[in-house]
PDB file of C-alpha atoms and ligand atoms in Angstrom:
ATOM      1  CA  MET A 430     -10.563   1.625 -35.919  1.00 48.00           C
ATOM      2  CA  THR A 431      -7.976   0.019 -36.516  1.00 49.00           C
ATOM      3  CA  ASP A 432      -4.963  -0.120 -34.833  1.00 51.00           C
ATOM      4  CA  ALA A 433      -1.536  -1.836 -35.825  1.00 55.00           C
ATOM      5  CA  GLN A 434      -0.564  -2.314 -32.039  1.00 67.00           C
ATOM      6  CA  PRO A 435      -2.503  -5.281 -30.515  1.00 81.00           C
ATOM      7  CA  LEU A 436      -3.824  -4.528 -26.625  1.00 88.00           C
ATOM      8  CA  PRO A 437      -2.184  -6.464 -23.997  1.00 89.00           C
ATOM      9  CA  GLU A 438      -4.584  -8.508 -22.255  1.00 91.00           C
ATOM     10  CA  TYR A 439      -6.629  -7.906 -19.269  1.00 93.00           C
ATOM     11  CA  THR A 440      -9.043  -8.585 -16.638  1.00 92.00           C
ATOM     12  CA  LEU A 441     -12.289  -6.440 -16.620  1.00 94.00           C
ATOM     13  CA  ILE A 442     -13.995  -5.583 -13.681  1.00 94.00           C
ATOM     14  CA  ARG A 443     -17.527  -3.481 -13.741  1.00 94.00           C
ATOM     15  CA  SER A 444     -18.586  -1.669 -10.735  1.00 93.00           C
ATOM     16  CA  ASP A 445     -21.170   1.022  -9.570  1.00 92.00           C
ATOM     17  CA  ARG A 446     -17.712   3.396 -10.128  1.00 91.00           C
ATOM     18  CA  ARG A 447     -17.487   6.378 -12.599  1.00 90.00           C
ATOM     19  CA  SER A 448     -13.749   6.719 -13.440  1.00 91.00           C
ATOM     20  CA  LEU A 449     -11.512   4.057 -15.453  1.00 93.00           C
ATOM     21  CA  GLU A 450      -8.732   2.649 -14.051  1.00 92.00           C
ATOM     22  CA  LEU A 451      -5.951   0.621 -14.970  1.00 93.00           C
ATOM     23  CA  ARG A 452      -3.951  -1.247 -12.376  1.00 90.00           C
ATOM     24  CA  VAL A 453      -1.018  -3.723 -12.486  1.00 87.00           C
ATOM     25  CA  LEU A 454      -1.170  -6.562  -9.758  1.00 81.00           C
ATOM     26  CA  THR A 455       2.369  -7.564  -8.408  1.00 69.00           C
ATOM     27  CA  ASP A 456       2.240 -10.738 -10.162  1.00 72.00           C
ATOM     28  CA  GLN A 457       2.360  -8.812 -13.339  1.00 77.00           C
ATOM     29  CA  ARG A 458      -1.571  -9.420 -14.573  1.00 86.00           C
ATOM     30  CA  LEU A 459      -3.710  -6.046 -15.606  1.00 91.00           C
ATOM     31  CA  GLU A 460      -7.433  -5.597 -14.145  1.00 93.00           C
ATOM     32  CA  ILE A 461      -9.000  -2.702 -15.407  1.00 95.00           C
ATOM     33  CA  ARG A 462     -11.950  -1.294 -13.367  1.00 95.00           C
ATOM     34  CA  ALA A 463     -14.831   0.683 -15.309  1.00 95.00           C
ATOM     35  CA  PRO A 464     -18.107   2.023 -14.805  1.00 95.00           C
ATOM     36  CA  ARG A 465     -20.979  -0.800 -15.827  1.00 94.00           C
ATOM     37  CA  ARG A 466     -21.843   1.057 -18.638  1.00 93.00           C
ATOM     38  CA  THR A 467     -18.800   1.904 -20.425  1.00 94.00           C
ATOM     39  CA  ALA A 468     -18.463   0.781 -24.023  1.00 94.00           C
ATOM     40  CA  GLN A 469     -16.145  -1.588 -24.821  1.00 93.00           C
ATOM     41  CA  SER A 470     -14.187   0.834 -27.707  1.00 93.00           C
ATOM     42  CA  ASP A 471     -14.155   3.403 -24.931  1.00 94.00           C
ATOM     43  CA  ILE A 472     -12.362   0.983 -22.524  1.00 95.00           C
ATOM     44  CA  ASP A 473      -9.992   0.038 -25.662  1.00 93.00           C
ATOM     45  CA  ASP A 474      -9.009   3.631 -26.183  1.00 93.00           C
ATOM     46  CA  PHE A 475      -8.372   4.300 -22.743  1.00 94.00           C
ATOM     47  CA  LEU A 476      -5.711   1.152 -22.099  1.00 94.00           C
ATOM     48  CA  ARG A 477      -4.497   2.415 -25.623  1.00 93.00           C
ATOM     49  CA  SER A 478      -3.738   6.252 -23.697  1.00 93.00           C
ATOM     50  CA  ARG A 479      -1.942   4.034 -20.854  1.00 93.00           C
ATOM     51  CA  LEU A 480       0.281   2.273 -22.442  1.00 92.00           C
ATOM     52  CA  SER A 481       3.451   4.598 -22.076  1.00 90.00           C
ATOM     53  CA  TRP A 482       2.630   4.618 -18.337  1.00 90.00           C
ATOM     54  CA  LEU A 483       1.891   0.744 -18.656  1.00 91.00           C
ATOM     55  CA  ALA A 484       5.653   0.223 -20.131  1.00 89.00           C
ATOM     56  CA  ARG A 485       7.191   2.002 -17.446  1.00 87.00           C
ATOM     57  CA  THR A 486       4.974   0.499 -14.898  1.00 84.00           C
ATOM     58  CA  ARG A 487       6.032  -2.631 -15.794  1.00 84.00           C
ATOM     59  CA  ALA A 488       9.840  -2.255 -15.800  1.00 82.00           C
ATOM     60  CA  ARG A 489       9.596  -0.979 -12.353  1.00 76.00           C
ATOM     61  CA  LEU A 490       8.317  -4.209 -10.960  1.00 76.00           C
ATOM     62  CA  ALA A 491      10.101  -5.741 -12.791  1.00 76.00           C
ATOM     63  CA  GLN A 492      13.083  -4.457 -10.770  1.00 73.00           C
ATOM     64  CA  ARG A 493      11.558  -5.177  -7.516  1.00 73.00           C
ATOM     65  CA  ALA A 494      13.160  -8.361  -5.671  1.00 73.00           C
ATOM     66  CA  ALA A 495      11.171 -11.272  -5.538  1.00 75.00           C
ATOM     67  CA  PRO A 496       8.479 -11.376  -2.446  1.00 78.00           C
ATOM     68  CA  LEU A 497      10.008 -13.447   0.521  1.00 83.00           C
ATOM     69  CA  THR A 498       8.728 -16.064   2.561  1.00 88.00           C
ATOM     70  CA  LEU A 499       9.398 -15.783   6.145  1.00 92.00           C
ATOM     71  CA  PRO A 500       9.019 -18.949   8.342  1.00 93.00           C
ATOM     72  CA  LEU A 501       6.364 -19.032  11.056  1.00 95.00           C
ATOM     73  CA  ALA A 502       8.753 -20.530  13.655  1.00 94.00           C
ATOM     74  CA  HIS A 503      10.448 -20.311  16.666  1.00 95.00           C
ATOM     75  CA  GLY A 504      13.661 -18.116  15.968  1.00 96.00           C
ATOM     76  CA  ALA A 505      12.655 -16.602  12.970  1.00 96.00           C
ATOM     77  CA  ARG A 506      13.048 -12.875  12.453  1.00 96.00           C
ATOM     78  CA  HIS A 507      10.425 -10.808  10.898  1.00 96.00           C
ATOM     79  CA  PRO A 508      10.569  -7.349  10.652  1.00 96.00           C
ATOM     80  CA  LEU A 509       8.409  -4.050  12.095  1.00 96.00           C
ATOM     81  CA  LEU A 510       9.268  -0.758  10.452  1.00 96.00           C
ATOM     82  CA  GLY A 511      12.132  -2.388   8.957  1.00 94.00           C
ATOM     83  CA  GLN A 512      13.685  -3.435  12.196  1.00 95.00           C
ATOM     84  CA  PRO A 513      13.933  -7.381  13.003  1.00 95.00           C
ATOM     85  CA  VAL A 514      11.924  -8.863  15.457  1.00 97.00           C
ATOM     86  CA  GLN A 515      12.528 -12.279  16.334  1.00 97.00           C
ATOM     87  CA  LEU A 516       9.484 -15.101  16.797  1.00 97.00           C
ATOM     88  CA  HIS A 517       9.731 -16.786  20.294  1.00 97.00           C
ATOM     89  CA  ILE A 518       6.923 -19.465  20.426  1.00 97.00           C
ATOM     90  CA  LEU A 519       5.624 -20.805  23.858  1.00 96.00           C
ATOM     91  CA  THR A 520       3.061 -23.715  24.316  1.00 96.00           C
ATOM     92  CA  GLY A 521       0.040 -22.429  26.408  1.00 96.00           C
ATOM     93  CA  ALA A 522      -3.384 -20.627  26.993  1.00 95.00           C
ATOM     94  CA  ARG A 523      -3.786 -18.151  24.104  1.00 93.00           C
ATOM     95  CA  ARG A 524      -2.070 -14.352  24.557  1.00 93.00           C
ATOM     96  CA  ALA A 525      -2.074 -11.514  22.723  1.00 92.00           C
ATOM     97  CA  PRO A 526       1.520 -11.476  21.639  1.00 95.00           C
ATOM     98  CA  PHE A 527       3.537  -9.022  22.921  1.00 93.00           C
ATOM     99  CA  LEU A 528       7.309  -7.143  22.224  1.00 93.00           C
ATOM    100  CA  LEU A 529      10.046  -7.926  25.019  1.00 93.00           C
ATOM    101  CA  GLY A 530      13.069  -6.328  23.585  1.00 92.00           C
ATOM    102  CA  ASP A 531      13.344  -7.516  20.119  1.00 94.00           C
ATOM    103  CA  ARG A 532      11.876 -10.778  20.740  1.00 97.00           C
ATOM    104  CA  LEU A 533       7.866 -11.420  19.755  1.00 97.00           C
ATOM    105  CA  GLN A 534       6.390 -13.739  22.400  1.00 97.00           C
ATOM    106  CA  ILE A 535       3.741 -15.344  20.596  1.00 97.00           C
ATOM    107  CA  GLN A 536       1.835 -17.900  23.194  1.00 97.00           C
ATOM    108  CA  LEU A 537      -0.864 -20.302  21.773  1.00 97.00           C
ATOM    109  CA  PRO A 538      -2.266 -23.508  22.762  1.00 97.00           C
ATOM    110  CA  THR A 539      -1.098 -25.166  19.324  1.00 95.00           C
ATOM    111  CA  PRO A 540       1.258 -22.797  17.813  1.00 95.00           C
ATOM    112  CA  ASP A 541       1.697 -24.576  14.374  1.00 95.00           C
ATOM    113  CA  GLU A 542       2.135 -22.414  11.073  1.00 95.00           C
ATOM    114  CA  ALA A 543      -1.634 -21.555  10.330  1.00 95.00           C
ATOM    115  CA  SER A 544      -2.212 -20.270  14.118  1.00 96.00           C
ATOM    116  CA  ILE A 545       1.117 -18.693  14.226  1.00 96.00           C
ATOM    117  CA  GLY A 546       0.904 -17.123  11.020  1.00 95.00           C
ATOM    118  CA  ARG A 547      -2.881 -15.581  12.375  1.00 95.00           C
ATOM    119  CA  ALA A 548      -1.426 -14.646  15.616  1.00 96.00           C
ATOM    120  CA  LEU A 549       1.554 -12.742  13.705  1.00 96.00           C
ATOM    121  CA  ASP A 550      -0.919 -11.262  11.014  1.00 95.00           C
ATOM    122  CA  ASP A 551      -3.300  -9.589  14.003  1.00 95.00           C
ATOM    123  CA  TRP A 552      -0.119  -8.110  15.746  1.00 97.00           C
ATOM    124  CA  TYR A 553       1.036  -6.375  12.974  1.00 97.00           C
ATOM    125  CA  ARG A 554      -2.672  -4.980  12.384  1.00 97.00           C
ATOM    126  CA  HIS A 555      -2.444  -3.990  16.146  1.00 97.00           C
ATOM    127  CA  GLN A 556       0.857  -1.959  15.172  1.00 97.00           C
ATOM    128  CA  ALA A 557      -0.037  -0.932  11.966  1.00 98.00           C
ATOM    129  CA  ARG A 558      -3.150   0.716  13.361  1.00 98.00           C
ATOM    130  CA  THR A 559      -1.035   2.442  15.979  1.00 98.00           C
ATOM    131  CA  ALA A 560       2.039   3.564  14.154  1.00 98.00           C
ATOM    132  CA  PHE A 561      -0.181   4.736  10.507  1.00 98.00           C
ATOM    133  CA  ASN A 562      -2.048   6.620  12.732  1.00 98.00           C
ATOM    134  CA  ALA A 563       0.439   8.738  14.657  1.00 98.00           C
ATOM    135  CA  GLU A 564       2.176   9.294  11.265  1.00 98.00           C
ATOM    136  CA  ILE A 565      -0.849  10.677  10.069  1.00 98.00           C
ATOM    137  CA  ASP A 566      -1.489  13.167  13.273  1.00 98.00           C
ATOM    138  CA  ARG A 567       2.182  14.262  12.853  1.00 98.00           C
ATOM    139  CA  GLN A 568       1.735  15.171   9.355  1.00 98.00           C
ATOM    140  CA  PHE A 569      -1.505  16.628   9.462  1.00 98.00           C
ATOM    141  CA  PRO A 570      -1.395  19.977  11.206  1.00 98.00           C
ATOM    142  CA  PHE A 571      -0.659  21.444   7.782  1.00 98.00           C
ATOM    143  CA  TYR A 572      -3.775  20.137   6.113  1.00 98.00           C
ATOM    144  CA  ALA A 573      -6.229  20.933   9.303  1.00 98.00           C
ATOM    145  CA  ALA A 574      -4.729  24.423   9.256  1.00 98.00           C
ATOM    146  CA  ARG A 575      -5.931  24.741   5.385  1.00 97.00           C
ATOM    147  CA  GLY A 576      -9.444  23.381   6.585  1.00 97.00           C
ATOM    148  CA  HIS A 577      -9.475  20.292   5.574  1.00 97.00           C
ATOM    149  CA  ALA A 578     -11.007  17.263   7.689  1.00 97.00           C
ATOM    150  CA  ARG A 579      -8.766  14.339   9.156  1.00 98.00           C
ATOM    151  CA  PRO A 580      -9.442  11.369   7.200  1.00 98.00           C
ATOM    152  CA  THR A 581     -10.133   8.131   8.737  1.00 98.00           C
ATOM    153  CA  LEU A 582      -7.601   5.092   8.623  1.00 98.00           C
ATOM    154  CA  ARG A 583      -8.477   1.910   6.831  1.00 98.00           C
ATOM    155  CA  ILE A 584      -5.883  -0.870   6.739  1.00 97.00           C
ATOM    156  CA  LYS A 585      -6.017  -3.355   4.065  1.00 93.00           C
ATOM    157  CA  ARG A 586      -3.694  -5.732   2.481  1.00 90.00           C
ATOM    158  CA  MET A 587      -3.187  -4.532  -1.347  1.00 85.00           C
ATOM    159  CA  LYS A 588      -1.663  -6.124  -4.623  1.00 78.00           C
ATOM    160  CA  SER A 589      -1.177  -3.127  -6.498  1.00 78.00           C
ATOM    161  CA  ARG A 590      -0.786   0.062  -4.128  1.00 88.00           C
ATOM    162  CA  TRP A 591       0.698   0.948  -1.024  1.00 94.00           C
ATOM    163  CA  GLY A 592      -2.171   3.917  -0.157  1.00 96.00           C
ATOM    164  CA  SER A 593      -4.861   5.761  -1.350  1.00 95.00           C
ATOM    165  CA  LEU A 594      -7.236   8.710  -0.568  1.00 96.00           C
ATOM    166  CA  SER A 595     -11.159   8.136  -0.819  1.00 92.00           C
ATOM    167  CA  THR A 596     -13.358  11.311  -1.550  1.00 87.00           C
ATOM    168  CA  ARG A 597     -15.302  10.201   0.968  1.00 91.00           C
ATOM    169  CA  GLY A 598     -12.818  10.576   3.893  1.00 95.00           C
ATOM    170  CA  TYR A 599     -11.184   7.666   3.903  1.00 97.00           C
ATOM    171  CA  ILE A 600      -6.974   7.024   3.858  1.00 98.00           C
ATOM    172  CA  ASN A 601      -6.445   3.782   3.201  1.00 97.00           C
ATOM    173  CA  LEU A 602      -3.018   2.256   3.729  1.00 98.00           C
ATOM    174  CA  ASN A 603      -1.183  -0.907   2.770  1.00 96.00           C
ATOM    175  CA  LEU A 604      -0.409  -3.289   5.817  1.00 96.00           C
ATOM    176  CA  ALA A 605       2.793  -4.239   4.278  1.00 95.00           C
ATOM    177  CA  LEU A 606       3.896  -1.116   5.167  1.00 96.00           C
ATOM    178  CA  ILE A 607       4.481  -1.671   8.926  1.00 97.00           C
ATOM    179  CA  GLN A 608       7.218  -4.166   7.763  1.00 96.00           C
ATOM    180  CA  LEU A 609       9.044  -1.499   5.741  1.00 95.00           C
ATOM    181  CA  PRO A 610      11.303   0.807   7.053  1.00 95.00           C
ATOM    182  CA  ARG A 611       9.617   4.175   8.454  1.00 97.00           C
ATOM    183  CA  PRO A 612      10.493   6.620   5.546  1.00 97.00           C
ATOM    184  CA  CYS A 613       8.351   3.984   3.342  1.00 97.00           C
ATOM    185  CA  LEU A 614       5.382   4.792   5.663  1.00 98.00           C
ATOM    186  CA  GLU A 615       6.499   8.128   5.728  1.00 98.00           C
ATOM    187  CA  TYR A 616       6.287   8.641   1.631  1.00 98.00           C
ATOM    188  CA  VAL A 617       3.050   6.941   1.386  1.00 98.00           C
ATOM    189  CA  VAL A 618       1.286   8.996   4.333  1.00 98.00           C
ATOM    190  CA  ALA A 619       2.914  12.219   2.653  1.00 98.00           C
ATOM    191  CA  HIS A 620       1.452  11.430  -0.796  1.00 98.00           C
ATOM    192  CA  GLU A 621      -1.827  10.374   0.345  1.00 98.00           C
ATOM    193  CA  LEU A 622      -2.417  13.435   2.630  1.00 98.00           C
ATOM    194  CA  CYS A 623      -1.169  16.057  -0.882  1.00 98.00           C
ATOM    195  CA  HIS A 624      -3.975  14.551  -2.225  1.00 97.00           C
ATOM    196  CA  LEU A 625      -6.299  16.435  -0.029  1.00 97.00           C
ATOM    197  CA  GLU A 626      -5.113  19.537  -2.222  1.00 96.00           C
ATOM    198  CA  HIS A 627      -4.402  18.088  -5.723  1.00 96.00           C
ATOM    199  CA  MET A 628      -6.915  14.545  -6.209  1.00 91.00           C
ATOM    200  CA  ASP A 629      -4.228  14.194  -9.591  1.00 91.00           C
ATOM    201  CA  HIS A 630      -0.713  13.806  -9.975  1.00 91.00           C
ATOM    202  CA  GLY A 631       0.193  16.978 -11.762  1.00 93.00           C
ATOM    203  CA  PRO A 632       2.430  19.700 -10.976  1.00 96.00           C
ATOM    204  CA  GLY A 633       0.486  21.544  -8.272  1.00 97.00           C
ATOM    205  CA  PHE A 634       0.827  17.802  -6.400  1.00 97.00           C
ATOM    206  CA  HIS A 635       4.387  17.471  -7.215  1.00 97.00           C
ATOM    207  CA  ARG A 636       5.321  20.529  -5.943  1.00 98.00           C
ATOM    208  CA  LEU A 637       3.415  20.339  -2.808  1.00 98.00           C
ATOM    209  CA  MET A 638       5.184  17.110  -2.064  1.00 98.00           C
ATOM    210  CA  ASP A 639       8.272  18.635  -2.580  1.00 98.00           C
ATOM    211  CA  GLN A 640       7.579  21.274  -0.122  1.00 98.00           C
ATOM    212  CA  ARG A 641       5.956  18.989   2.649  1.00 97.00           C
ATOM    213  CA  MET A 642       8.917  16.152   1.837  1.00 97.00           C
ATOM    214  CA  PRO A 643      12.181  17.480  -0.364  1.00 97.00           C
ATOM    215  CA  ASP A 644      13.417  13.686  -0.275  1.00 97.00           C
ATOM    216  CA  TRP A 645      10.436  12.086  -1.436  1.00 97.00           C
ATOM    217  CA  ARG A 646      11.792  10.498  -4.413  1.00 95.00           C
ATOM    218  CA  ALA A 647      14.390   8.724  -2.699  1.00 95.00           C
ATOM    219  CA  ARG A 648      11.855   7.328  -0.682  1.00 96.00           C
ATOM    220  CA  LYS A 649       9.554   6.194  -3.636  1.00 94.00           C
ATOM    221  CA  ALA A 650      12.803   4.529  -5.269  1.00 91.00           C
ATOM    222  CA  LEU A 651      13.583   2.829  -1.649  1.00 91.00           C
ATOM    223  CA  LEU A 652       9.806   1.804  -1.187  1.00 91.00           C
ATOM    224  CA  ASN A 653       9.896   0.364  -5.055  1.00 86.00           C
ATOM    225  CA  ARG A 654      13.037  -1.452  -4.770  1.00 85.00           C
ATOM    226  CA  LEU A 655      12.224  -3.285  -1.478  1.00 84.00           C
ATOM    227  CA  PRO A 656      10.914  -6.835  -1.335  1.00 79.00           C
ATOM    228  CA  VAL A 657       7.097  -7.233   0.563  1.00 79.00           C
ATOM    229  CA  ILE A 658       6.751 -10.555   2.491  1.00 77.00           C
ATOM    230  CA  ALA A 659       4.533 -13.097   0.655  1.00 71.00           C
TER     231      ALA A 659
HETATM  232 ZN1  LIG B1806      -1.545   9.387  -5.671  1.00 88.09          ZN
END
């Protein structure tokens, strides 16, 4: 088959999956995930069918602000659900970080950048587990009434997506959501829970989103505009 338009370059990852998936990573590189035995011509056809989606996605990514790097040092401000908390670094026996007003106390025997980074990451994961589960519980009764089982939360650092819902009963949410304003978290949870009823992004999915969260488009725009923290 000849086609005038050359296909963009991508990294191919084959695995025990059942369907093809195209991902645009935050650095704009492409990744195609494919079942082990998919023919190269089928992969090319798939990519060709996704070119207009790809152009839209790349345009959207180009609008996003560059990732922010925040200092891991005393006095630096880091966001929790869009609100700044100020790092208060202490030297002493290791303690679990805790929030006092808007100050996050981090006490470590040797508070260097690496150990502050690890303590902060643990703290974010802890905060994320509580906040994400609370948000799922807040939105879930609608789906429980329709006979769905509550998906189990898994928190991941993801490069190309904010969340996903697996057919095996998991809702995967990007750890970075704990840093963004709460409307972003609420939107991603609403989106993923909608997939309990509609696995694709067809008209039925959008009707349910409009019903569950009438301002979801504004929240999605906010989510796509904000910088993430590197
Ligand atoms: Zn989706």
